[in-house]
mmCIF file of C-alpha atoms and ligand atoms in Angstrom:
data_model
loop_
_atom_site.group_PDB
_atom_site.id
_atom_site.type_symbol
_atom_site.label_atom_id
_atom_site.label_comp_id
_atom_site.label_asym_id
_atom_site.label_seq_id
_atom_site.Cartn_x
_atom_site.Cartn_y
_atom_site.Cartn_z
ATOM 1 C CA MET R 1 14.415 21.360 44.686
ATOM 2 C CA TYR R 2 13.382 22.123 41.170
ATOM 3 C CA GLU R 3 16.246 20.085 39.703
ATOM 4 C CA LYS R 4 15.429 17.111 41.858
ATOM 5 C CA TRP R 5 11.851 17.232 40.739
ATOM 6 C CA SER R 6 13.060 17.494 37.173
ATOM 7 C CA GLU R 7 15.333 14.461 37.482
ATOM 8 C CA ASN R 8 12.526 12.423 38.967
ATOM 9 C CA ASN R 9 10.346 13.546 36.182
ATOM 10 C CA ILE R 10 12.835 12.405 33.567
ATOM 11 C CA GLU R 11 13.127 9.061 35.305
ATOM 12 C CA LYS R 12 9.358 8.760 35.320
ATOM 13 C CA THR R 13 9.244 9.579 31.636
ATOM 14 C CA ASN R 14 11.915 6.985 30.924
ATOM 15 C CA ASN R 15 9.974 4.375 32.870
ATOM 16 C CA MET R 16 6.868 5.280 30.926
ATOM 17 C CA GLU R 17 8.796 4.964 27.686
ATOM 18 C CA VAL R 18 10.202 1.559 28.624
ATOM 19 C CA LYS R 19 6.737 0.356 29.599
ATOM 20 C CA LYS R 20 5.315 1.568 26.318
ATOM 21 C CA ILE R 21 8.113 -0.045 24.305
ATOM 22 C CA ASN R 22 7.607 -3.329 26.159
ATOM 23 C CA ARG R 23 3.885 -3.219 25.499
ATOM 24 C CA ASN R 24 4.508 -2.500 21.826
ATOM 25 C CA ARG R 25 6.943 -5.409 21.515
ATOM 26 C CA ILE R 26 4.454 -7.743 23.170
ATOM 27 C CA PHE R 27 1.600 -6.643 20.940
ATOM 28 C CA ARG R 28 3.654 -6.868 17.765
ATOM 29 C CA LEU R 29 4.816 -10.379 18.665
ATOM 30 C CA ILE R 30 1.205 -11.502 19.194
ATOM 31 C CA TYR R 31 0.260 -9.711 15.966
ATOM 32 C CA LYS R 32 2.855 -11.620 13.961
ATOM 33 C CA ASN R 33 1.844 -14.986 15.409
ATOM 34 C CA GLU R 34 -1.543 -16.573 15.290
ATOM 35 C CA LYS R 35 -1.580 -17.649 18.922
ATOM 36 C CA LEU R 36 0.921 -17.441 21.757
ATOM 37 C CA SER R 37 0.966 -18.291 25.448
ATOM 38 C CA GLN R 38 2.108 -15.875 28.141
ATOM 39 C CA GLN R 39 5.109 -18.126 28.824
ATOM 40 C CA GLU R 40 6.119 -18.157 25.178
ATOM 41 C CA ILE R 41 5.882 -14.355 24.929
ATOM 42 C CA ALA R 42 8.037 -13.988 28.054
ATOM 43 C CA SER R 43 10.686 -16.358 26.793
ATOM 44 C CA ARG R 44 10.794 -14.982 23.237
ATOM 45 C CA LEU R 45 11.121 -11.383 24.415
ATOM 46 C CA GLY R 46 13.296 -12.085 27.454
ATOM 47 C CA MET R 47 10.773 -10.477 29.812
ATOM 48 C CA SER R 48 9.539 -11.663 33.182
ATOM 49 C CA LEU R 49 6.151 -13.368 33.412
ATOM 50 C CA PRO R 50 4.680 -10.611 35.654
ATOM 51 C CA THR R 51 5.776 -7.892 33.184
ATOM 52 C CA VAL R 52 4.145 -9.759 30.329
ATOM 53 C CA GLY R 53 1.050 -10.423 32.447
ATOM 54 C CA GLN R 54 0.599 -6.732 33.346
ATOM 55 C CA ASN R 55 0.909 -5.675 29.726
ATOM 56 C CA LEU R 56 -1.461 -8.369 28.506
ATOM 57 C CA LYS R 57 -4.045 -7.050 30.951
ATOM 58 C CA ILE R 58 -3.676 -3.523 29.569
ATOM 59 C CA LEU R 59 -3.863 -4.732 25.956
ATOM 60 C CA GLN R 60 -6.936 -6.769 26.813
ATOM 61 C CA ASN R 61 -8.593 -3.767 28.472
ATOM 62 C CA GLU R 62 -7.880 -1.750 25.343
ATOM 63 C CA GLY R 63 -9.741 -4.390 23.354
ATOM 64 C CA LEU R 64 -6.698 -5.335 21.261
ATOM 65 C CA ILE R 65 -6.127 -8.950 22.332
ATOM 66 C CA THR R 66 -8.233 -11.840 23.505
ATOM 67 C CA GLU R 67 -7.873 -15.265 25.068
ATOM 68 C CA ASP R 68 -8.423 -17.749 22.328
ATOM 69 C CA GLY R 69 -8.583 -21.287 23.741
ATOM 70 C CA VAL R 70 -5.746 -23.213 25.357
ATOM 71 C CA PHE R 71 -2.601 -24.979 24.197
ATOM 72 C CA GLU R 72 -2.389 -28.743 24.623
ATOM 73 C CA SER R 73 -0.139 -29.558 27.537
ATOM 74 C CA THR R 74 1.921 -32.604 28.418
ATOM 75 C CA GLY R 75 1.283 -32.072 32.082
ATOM 76 C CA GLY R 76 0.165 -29.394 34.514
ATOM 77 C CA ARG R 77 -2.172 -26.575 33.701
ATOM 78 C CA LYS R 78 -2.875 -25.860 30.035
ATOM 79 C CA ALA R 79 -1.500 -22.532 28.859
ATOM 80 C CA ARG R 80 -4.014 -19.964 27.642
ATOM 81 C CA ALA R 81 -3.662 -18.995 23.984
ATOM 82 C CA ILE R 82 -3.603 -15.268 23.252
ATOM 83 C CA SER R 83 -4.317 -13.698 19.882
ATOM 84 C CA PHE R 84 -4.954 -10.189 18.584
ATOM 85 C CA ILE R 85 -8.404 -8.991 17.621
ATOM 86 C CA LYS R 86 -8.351 -8.328 13.896
ATOM 87 C CA ASP R 87 -11.131 -5.784 13.848
ATOM 88 C CA ALA R 88 -10.080 -3.964 17.011
ATOM 89 C CA LYS R 89 -9.134 -1.102 14.700
ATOM 90 C CA LEU R 90 -10.022 -0.377 11.100
ATOM 91 C CA ALA R 91 -8.801 1.983 8.434
ATOM 92 C CA MET R 92 -10.296 3.297 5.264
ATOM 93 C CA GLY R 93 -8.622 3.894 1.949
ATOM 94 C CA LEU R 94 -9.876 6.266 -0.724
ATOM 95 C CA ASP R 95 -8.348 6.189 -4.194
ATOM 96 C CA ILE R 96 -9.026 9.246 -6.303
ATOM 97 C CA THR R 97 -8.647 8.843 -10.063
ATOM 98 C CA LYS R 98 -9.747 10.990 -12.962
ATOM 99 C CA ASN R 99 -12.978 9.055 -13.470
ATOM 100 C CA HIS R 100 -13.549 7.059 -10.293
ATOM 101 C CA LEU R 101 -13.488 7.005 -6.533
ATOM 102 C CA SER R 102 -12.635 3.698 -4.845
ATOM 103 C CA LEU R 103 -13.200 3.071 -1.169
ATOM 104 C CA VAL R 104 -11.937 0.174 0.929
ATOM 105 C CA LEU R 105 -12.146 -0.797 4.570
ATOM 106 C CA VAL R 106 -9.341 -2.917 6.008
ATOM 107 C CA ASP R 107 -8.786 -4.432 9.423
ATOM 108 C CA LEU R 108 -5.593 -4.619 11.483
ATOM 109 C CA SER R 109 -4.445 -7.696 9.547
ATOM 110 C CA GLY R 110 -4.746 -5.847 6.234
ATOM 111 C CA GLU R 111 -7.729 -7.902 5.128
ATOM 112 C CA ILE R 112 -10.221 -6.039 2.947
ATOM 113 C CA LEU R 113 -13.609 -6.088 4.696
ATOM 114 C CA LYS R 114 -15.459 -4.042 2.137
ATOM 115 C CA SER R 115 -14.738 -2.209 -1.076
ATOM 116 C CA THR R 116 -16.666 -0.190 -3.578
ATOM 117 C CA ARG R 117 -15.906 1.788 -6.720
ATOM 118 C CA VAL R 118 -18.061 4.592 -8.007
ATOM 119 C CA SER R 119 -17.897 6.524 -11.254
ATOM 120 C CA LYS R 120 -17.188 10.148 -10.518
ATOM 121 C CA VAL R 121 -15.314 12.448 -12.839
ATOM 122 C CA PHE R 122 -12.818 14.622 -10.976
ATOM 123 C CA GLU R 123 -13.588 18.337 -10.814
ATOM 124 C CA ASN R 124 -11.646 20.899 -8.889
ATOM 125 C CA THR R 125 -14.805 22.250 -7.261
ATOM 126 C CA PRO R 126 -16.272 22.513 -3.738
ATOM 127 C CA ASP R 127 -19.126 20.219 -4.845
ATOM 128 C CA TYR R 128 -16.712 17.434 -5.713
ATOM 129 C CA LEU R 129 -15.049 17.720 -2.301
ATOM 130 C CA LYS R 130 -18.479 17.702 -0.652
ATOM 131 C CA GLU R 131 -19.335 14.531 -2.559
ATOM 132 C CA ILE R 132 -16.178 12.861 -1.217
ATOM 133 C CA GLY R 133 -17.292 13.630 2.355
ATOM 134 C CA VAL R 134 -20.771 12.224 1.666
ATOM 135 C CA LEU R 135 -19.340 9.057 0.083
ATOM 136 C CA VAL R 136 -16.947 8.407 2.964
ATOM 137 C CA ASN R 137 -19.715 8.819 5.557
ATOM 138 C CA ARG R 138 -22.119 6.630 3.592
ATOM 139 C CA PHE R 139 -19.475 3.947 3.168
ATOM 140 C CA ILE R 140 -18.820 3.859 6.915
ATOM 141 C CA ASP R 141 -22.564 3.916 7.728
ATOM 142 C CA ASP R 142 -23.215 1.038 5.324
ATOM 143 C CA SER R 143 -20.437 -0.986 6.964
ATOM 144 C CA TYR R 144 -22.305 -1.082 10.307
ATOM 145 C CA ILE R 145 -19.101 -0.725 12.271
ATOM 146 C CA ASP R 146 -18.251 1.003 15.501
ATOM 147 C CA LYS R 147 -17.033 4.366 14.170
ATOM 148 C CA SER R 148 -14.635 4.800 17.072
ATOM 149 C CA LYS R 149 -12.629 1.895 15.650
ATOM 150 C CA VAL R 150 -11.805 3.835 12.470
ATOM 151 C CA LEU R 151 -8.232 5.088 12.685
ATOM 152 C CA GLY R 152 -8.592 7.326 9.670
ATOM 153 C CA VAL R 153 -8.828 7.640 5.936
ATOM 154 C CA GLY R 154 -5.812 7.205 3.681
ATOM 155 C CA ILE R 155 -6.246 9.109 0.449
ATOM 156 C CA ALA R 156 -4.353 7.969 -2.640
ATOM 157 C CA VAL R 157 -3.994 10.498 -5.429
ATOM 158 C CA PRO R 158 -2.415 10.226 -8.879
ATOM 159 C CA GLY R 159 0.062 13.024 -8.470
ATOM 160 C CA ILE R 160 3.067 14.522 -6.787
ATOM 161 C CA LEU R 161 2.577 15.747 -3.246
ATOM 162 C CA SER R 162 4.007 18.700 -1.400
ATOM 163 C CA ASP R 163 6.898 17.977 0.966
ATOM 164 C CA ASP R 164 4.523 17.933 3.946
ATOM 165 C CA LYS R 165 2.217 15.556 2.012
ATOM 166 C CA GLN R 166 -0.811 17.759 2.608
ATOM 167 C CA MET R 167 -1.357 18.945 -0.968
ATOM 168 C CA VAL R 168 -1.178 17.691 -4.527
ATOM 169 C CA VAL R 169 1.200 20.024 -6.318
ATOM 170 C CA ASP R 170 1.223 18.333 -9.700
ATOM 171 C CA SER R 171 -1.117 15.846 -11.303
ATOM 172 C CA HIS R 172 -1.339 15.454 -15.057
ATOM 173 C CA ALA R 173 -4.056 12.854 -14.543
ATOM 174 C CA LEU R 174 -6.282 15.309 -12.651
ATOM 175 C CA GLY R 175 -5.207 18.325 -14.671
ATOM 176 C CA LEU R 176 -3.585 19.970 -11.656
ATOM 177 C CA VAL R 177 -0.288 21.433 -12.721
ATOM 178 C CA ASP R 178 1.770 23.751 -10.523
ATOM 179 C CA SER R 179 -1.206 24.150 -8.252
ATOM 180 C CA ASN R 180 -1.830 24.035 -4.552
ATOM 181 C CA GLY R 181 -4.495 21.473 -5.326
ATOM 182 C CA PRO R 182 -7.837 21.056 -3.659
ATOM 183 C CA ASP R 183 -8.058 20.055 -0.003
ATOM 184 C CA PHE R 184 -9.340 16.508 -0.387
ATOM 185 C CA THR R 185 -9.601 16.113 3.380
ATOM 186 C CA LYS R 186 -11.877 19.116 3.834
ATOM 187 C CA ASN R 187 -15.170 17.279 4.329
ATOM 188 C CA ILE R 188 -13.835 14.112 5.936
ATOM 189 C CA SER R 189 -14.295 13.933 9.682
ATOM 190 C CA TYR R 190 -11.563 11.345 10.301
ATOM 191 C CA PRO R 191 -7.780 11.821 10.437
ATOM 192 C CA CYS R 192 -6.439 11.778 6.874
ATOM 193 C CA PHE R 193 -3.115 11.037 5.175
ATOM 194 C CA LEU R 194 -2.458 11.782 1.543
ATOM 195 C CA SER R 195 -0.191 9.547 -0.476
ATOM 196 C CA ASN R 196 0.816 9.126 -4.068
ATOM 197 C CA ASP R 197 -1.274 6.281 -5.510
ATOM 198 C CA ALA R 198 1.617 4.216 -6.873
ATOM 199 C CA ASN R 199 3.591 4.671 -3.661
ATOM 200 C CA ALA R 200 0.586 3.490 -1.667
ATOM 201 C CA ALA R 201 0.141 0.448 -3.926
ATOM 202 C CA GLY R 202 3.833 -0.426 -3.616
ATOM 203 C CA PHE R 203 3.599 -0.064 0.146
ATOM 204 C CA ALA R 204 0.654 -2.525 0.178
ATOM 205 C CA GLU R 205 2.696 -5.053 -1.793
ATOM 206 C CA LEU R 206 5.545 -5.156 0.703
ATOM 207 C CA TRP R 207 3.528 -4.648 3.858
ATOM 208 C CA ASN R 208 4.057 -7.401 6.421
ATOM 209 C CA THR R 209 6.556 -9.292 4.314
ATOM 210 C CA GLU R 210 9.493 -10.315 6.439
ATOM 211 C CA THR R 211 11.870 -11.513 3.779
ATOM 212 C CA VAL R 212 11.676 -8.758 1.170
ATOM 213 C CA LYS R 213 13.316 -5.473 2.101
ATOM 214 C CA ASN R 214 13.818 -3.857 -1.290
ATOM 215 C CA ALA R 215 11.495 -3.811 -4.275
ATOM 216 C CA VAL R 216 10.468 -1.767 -7.246
ATOM 217 C CA TYR R 217 6.755 -1.619 -7.921
ATOM 218 C CA LEU R 218 5.780 -0.875 -11.504
ATOM 219 C CA SER R 219 2.182 0.230 -11.805
ATOM 220 C CA LEU R 220 0.624 -0.338 -15.225
ATOM 221 C CA SER R 221 -2.689 1.506 -15.131
ATOM 222 C CA ASN R 222 -4.076 4.216 -17.386
ATOM 223 C CA SER R 223 -0.861 5.945 -16.600
ATOM 224 C CA VAL R 224 2.402 4.223 -15.728
ATOM 225 C CA GLY R 225 3.987 4.950 -12.367
ATOM 226 C CA GLY R 226 5.474 3.088 -9.487
ATOM 227 C CA SER R 227 7.377 3.203 -6.293
ATOM 228 C CA ILE R 228 10.734 2.275 -4.900
ATOM 229 C CA LEU R 229 11.010 0.584 -1.527
ATOM 230 C CA LEU R 230 14.458 0.497 -0.013
ATOM 231 C CA ASP R 231 14.872 -1.272 3.301
ATOM 232 C CA ASN R 232 11.063 -1.300 3.608
ATOM 233 C CA GLN R 233 10.899 2.484 3.319
ATOM 234 C CA LEU R 234 9.440 4.401 0.415
ATOM 235 C CA TYR R 235 12.081 6.370 -1.421
ATOM 236 C CA SER R 236 10.584 9.712 -2.448
ATOM 237 C CA GLY R 237 13.548 11.488 -3.986
ATOM 238 C CA ASP R 238 14.624 15.093 -3.480
ATOM 239 C CA ASN R 239 11.445 16.506 -5.047
ATOM 240 C CA GLN R 240 8.868 13.788 -4.275
ATOM 241 C CA ARG R 241 9.209 12.752 -7.897
ATOM 242 C CA SER R 242 11.016 9.444 -7.644
ATOM 243 C CA SER R 243 9.743 6.414 -9.546
ATOM 244 C CA GLU R 244 7.940 8.354 -12.259
ATOM 245 C CA PHE R 245 8.730 5.348 -14.411
ATOM 246 C CA GLY R 246 6.112 6.318 -16.991
ATOM 247 C CA HIS R 247 8.350 9.143 -18.167
ATOM 248 C CA MET R 248 11.557 7.180 -18.588
ATOM 249 C CA THR R 249 12.585 7.499 -22.214
ATOM 250 C CA ILE R 250 12.291 4.107 -23.801
ATOM 251 C CA GLU R 251 12.423 5.069 -27.479
ATOM 252 C CA LEU R 252 14.434 7.912 -28.920
ATOM 253 C CA ASN R 253 12.030 10.182 -30.854
ATOM 254 C CA GLY R 254 9.234 7.692 -30.160
ATOM 255 C CA ARG R 255 5.516 8.193 -29.642
ATOM 256 C CA THR R 256 4.336 11.380 -27.987
ATOM 257 C CA CYS R 257 3.483 10.939 -24.314
ATOM 258 C CA TYR R 258 0.631 12.800 -22.602
ATOM 259 C CA CYS R 259 3.348 14.818 -20.849
ATOM 260 C CA GLY R 260 4.353 16.255 -24.210
ATOM 261 C CA LYS R 261 7.737 14.531 -24.496
ATOM 262 C CA ARG R 262 8.540 11.774 -26.912
ATOM 263 C CA GLY R 263 9.323 8.120 -26.332
ATOM 264 C CA CYS R 264 8.162 7.871 -22.700
ATOM 265 C CA LEU R 265 7.349 4.399 -21.348
ATOM 266 C CA ASP R 266 3.790 5.567 -20.693
ATOM 267 C CA ALA R 267 3.138 5.860 -24.425
ATOM 268 C CA TYR R 268 4.033 2.160 -24.818
ATOM 269 C CA CYS R 269 2.915 0.477 -21.610
ATOM 270 C CA SER R 270 -0.107 2.261 -20.180
ATOM 271 C CA ALA R 271 -3.335 0.243 -19.972
ATOM 272 C CA PHE R 272 -4.774 2.535 -22.671
ATOM 273 C CA VAL R 273 -2.354 1.061 -25.211
ATOM 274 C CA LEU R 274 -4.269 -2.206 -24.772
ATOM 275 C CA SER R 275 -7.809 -1.089 -24.034
ATOM 276 C CA ASN R 276 -7.873 1.319 -26.996
ATOM 277 C CA SER R 277 -8.175 -1.706 -29.269
ATOM 278 C CA ALA R 278 -11.167 -3.060 -27.340
ATOM 279 C CA ASP R 279 -13.602 -0.157 -27.013
ATOM 280 C CA GLY R 280 -11.709 1.170 -24.029
ATOM 281 C CA SER R 281 -12.224 -2.005 -22.012
ATOM 282 C CA LEU R 282 -9.177 -3.772 -20.589
ATOM 283 C CA PRO R 283 -11.099 -6.968 -19.658
ATOM 284 C CA GLU R 284 -12.366 -7.066 -23.249
ATOM 285 C CA PHE R 285 -8.813 -6.678 -24.572
ATOM 286 C CA PHE R 286 -7.681 -9.768 -22.644
ATOM 287 C CA ASN R 287 -10.820 -11.582 -23.676
ATOM 288 C CA LEU R 288 -10.062 -10.925 -27.358
ATOM 289 C CA LEU R 289 -6.397 -11.804 -26.832
ATOM 290 C CA LYS R 290 -7.352 -15.179 -25.375
ATOM 291 C CA LYS R 291 -9.699 -15.792 -28.272
ATOM 292 C CA GLY R 292 -6.754 -15.296 -30.647
ATOM 293 C CA GLY R 293 -7.629 -11.809 -31.917
ATOM 294 C CA LYS R 294 -4.868 -10.965 -34.425
ATOM 295 C CA LYS R 295 -4.856 -7.245 -33.692
ATOM 296 C CA GLN R 296 -4.683 -7.841 -29.918
ATOM 297 C CA GLU R 297 -1.903 -10.411 -30.335
ATOM 298 C CA GLU R 298 0.152 -7.900 -32.288
ATOM 299 C CA ILE R 299 -0.412 -5.122 -29.739
ATOM 300 C CA TRP R 300 0.340 -7.475 -26.850
ATOM 301 C CA LYS R 301 3.581 -8.664 -28.413
ATOM 302 C CA GLU R 302 4.807 -5.110 -28.811
ATOM 303 C CA TYR R 303 3.560 -4.183 -25.339
ATOM 304 C CA LEU R 304 5.523 -7.021 -23.722
ATOM 305 C CA SER R 305 8.687 -6.201 -25.656
ATOM 306 C CA TYR R 306 8.737 -2.598 -24.378
ATOM 307 C CA LEU R 307 7.737 -3.719 -20.909
ATOM 308 C CA ALA R 308 10.647 -6.188 -20.847
ATOM 309 C CA VAL R 309 13.061 -3.340 -21.642
ATOM 310 C CA ALA R 310 11.674 -1.242 -18.791
ATOM 311 C CA ILE R 311 11.780 -4.194 -16.385
ATOM 312 C CA ASN R 312 15.386 -4.994 -17.270
ATOM 313 C CA ASN R 313 16.341 -1.342 -16.807
ATOM 314 C CA LEU R 314 14.749 -1.333 -13.355
ATOM 315 C CA ARG R 315 16.524 -4.553 -12.440
ATOM 316 C CA MET R 316 19.856 -3.088 -13.568
ATOM 317 C CA LEU R 317 19.245 0.072 -11.551
ATOM 318 C CA PHE R 318 18.003 -1.422 -8.310
ATOM 319 C CA ASP R 319 19.050 -5.098 -8.234
ATOM 320 C CA CYS R 320 15.888 -6.162 -6.437
ATOM 321 C CA ASN R 321 12.499 -7.720 -7.141
ATOM 322 C CA VAL R 322 10.338 -5.929 -9.674
ATOM 323 C CA ILE R 323 6.618 -6.242 -8.902
ATOM 324 C CA LEU R 324 4.061 -5.633 -11.643
ATOM 325 C CA GLY R 325 0.848 -3.987 -10.518
ATOM 326 C CA GLY R 326 -1.840 -1.605 -11.671
ATOM 327 C CA TYR R 327 -4.724 -2.571 -13.967
ATOM 328 C CA VAL R 328 -2.524 -4.608 -16.332
ATOM 329 C CA GLY R 329 -0.574 -6.182 -13.447
ATOM 330 C CA GLY R 330 -3.823 -7.780 -12.326
ATOM 331 C CA TYR R 331 -3.895 -9.813 -15.570
ATOM 332 C CA MET R 332 -0.196 -10.620 -15.726
ATOM 333 C CA GLU R 333 -0.064 -13.901 -13.806
ATOM 334 C CA GLU R 334 -0.578 -16.126 -16.850
ATOM 335 C CA TYR R 335 1.860 -14.177 -19.026
ATOM 336 C CA LEU R 336 4.566 -14.001 -16.390
ATOM 337 C CA ASP R 337 6.728 -16.845 -17.741
ATOM 338 C CA GLU R 338 6.793 -15.298 -21.201
ATOM 339 C CA LEU R 339 7.679 -11.897 -19.814
ATOM 340 C CA ARG R 340 10.421 -13.360 -17.604
ATOM 341 C CA ILE R 341 12.035 -14.917 -20.676
ATOM 342 C CA LEU R 342 11.875 -11.597 -22.566
ATOM 343 C CA ALA R 343 13.394 -9.698 -19.634
ATOM 344 C CA ALA R 344 16.077 -12.354 -19.087
ATOM 345 C CA GLU R 345 17.147 -12.121 -22.731
ATOM 346 C CA ARG R 346 18.195 -8.527 -22.059
ATOM 347 C CA ASN R 347 19.896 -9.199 -18.755
ATOM 348 C CA THR R 348 23.678 -9.020 -18.618
ATOM 349 C CA PHE R 349 24.059 -11.002 -15.410
ATOM 350 C CA GLU R 350 21.156 -13.362 -14.889
ATOM 351 C CA PRO R 351 19.855 -16.264 -16.964
ATOM 352 C CA ASP R 352 16.292 -16.094 -15.639
ATOM 353 C CA GLY R 353 13.744 -13.509 -14.665
ATOM 354 C CA SER R 354 12.630 -14.973 -11.358
ATOM 355 C CA TYR R 355 13.027 -11.548 -9.723
ATOM 356 C CA LEU R 356 9.928 -10.497 -11.626
ATOM 357 C CA LYS R 357 6.707 -10.881 -9.610
ATOM 358 C CA VAL R 358 3.062 -9.986 -9.949
ATOM 359 C CA CYS R 359 1.173 -7.980 -7.367
ATOM 360 C CA ARG R 360 -0.704 -9.674 -4.505
ATOM 361 C CA TYR R 361 -3.438 -7.038 -4.432
ATOM 362 C CA LYS R 362 -5.037 -7.438 -7.859
ATOM 363 C CA LYS R 363 -7.564 -4.713 -7.232
ATOM 364 C CA GLU R 364 -7.650 -1.455 -5.317
ATOM 365 C CA ALA R 365 -4.001 -1.735 -4.267
ATOM 366 C CA ALA R 366 -3.643 2.054 -3.984
ATOM 367 C CA ALA R 367 -6.670 2.419 -1.711
ATOM 368 C CA VAL R 368 -5.523 -0.544 0.407
ATOM 369 C CA GLY R 369 -1.994 0.855 0.696
ATOM 370 C CA ALA R 370 -3.312 4.263 1.735
ATOM 371 C CA ALA R 371 -5.419 2.596 4.445
ATOM 372 C CA LEU R 372 -2.481 0.458 5.584
ATOM 373 C CA LEU R 373 -0.445 3.586 6.295
ATOM 374 C CA HIS R 374 -2.917 4.281 9.110
ATOM 375 C CA ILE R 375 -2.676 0.675 10.337
ATOM 376 C CA GLU R 376 1.118 0.803 10.254
ATOM 377 C CA ARG R 377 1.173 3.987 12.248
ATOM 378 C CA PHE R 378 -1.184 2.526 14.819
ATOM 379 C CA LEU R 379 0.924 -0.629 15.164
ATOM 380 C CA SER R 380 4.038 1.418 15.765
ATOM 381 C CA GLN R 381 2.318 3.358 18.557
ATOM 382 C CA VAL R 382 0.426 0.661 20.493
HETATM 383 ZN ZN1 ZN O 401 5.990 11.368 -20.529
#
């Protein structure tokens, strides 16, 4: 008797699973296309019209899809167009840096609905953590959104995380070395994920791109970092320390890096290398460079030459696109051709540097990527 019940139960579970998988496939197809008819969904997924119809009803009741006009027809009844509701769910991203906190709100499509950046110097104190909670709540309140739509808060931190991704175990930028780190999620009343900031930014760059599977993201901010995406998955390494590109040795016995070693890429290609010549302001550096400032031209020339070496090394290692991001990446569009030539000059196999790209999120990429991790998880579970 018991076994029979058990078998039935397994069958029930399997049916449930199949139904859920079908529903997920239907939703993801609608998500990837602007508008689709029920017939088109059925034919593209090889499902029957009633199966698609039942699932559409459920998705509509859950507030995830809507009827959005009709398709023109050559005869007979016009087919109803179905699309997903972009703001059916939302996610927040919080980027923690040494001197700032950035907050973004994104919808299911990854569009940024709101963003803000506040000056706040990091302190490993309960007051700082309290302030984070206050800021998150204020940000949500000021957005006038239905709070139940918020999937959670993705927190990007400039450091190495524990294996379970709950703690920062090492962050030179925040002065947390060999520590258990503070609990950044403590005063946030939404589900939270922690991610490394450069990993999150790299994730944002490749999110929802169909054609690119592998990429290296090189983040050029006040510290240099990055991420490696292989087959659309972040590669973390054995110790969560992969893609610490800032500490690749680029010059034997070169400049001293903030890590204490000599010749690290960070000492040559961090945003500080540029902004230090312009009162600490990166926009001002590029302003002076455009105006033909001799000092800035000299610094920029050297900067690009070291950057080209690093880029070529990454290309040799990974044989995939290299995407430039971070503070400096946001300015790189107009210097891209020059940099491609410099990188190509070093390349053993390729005559051009077309593999080199600039980031699509010019600002707040880390916060956006951290938020998108929540969106991605939701999409995989619909
Ligand atoms: Zn270093």
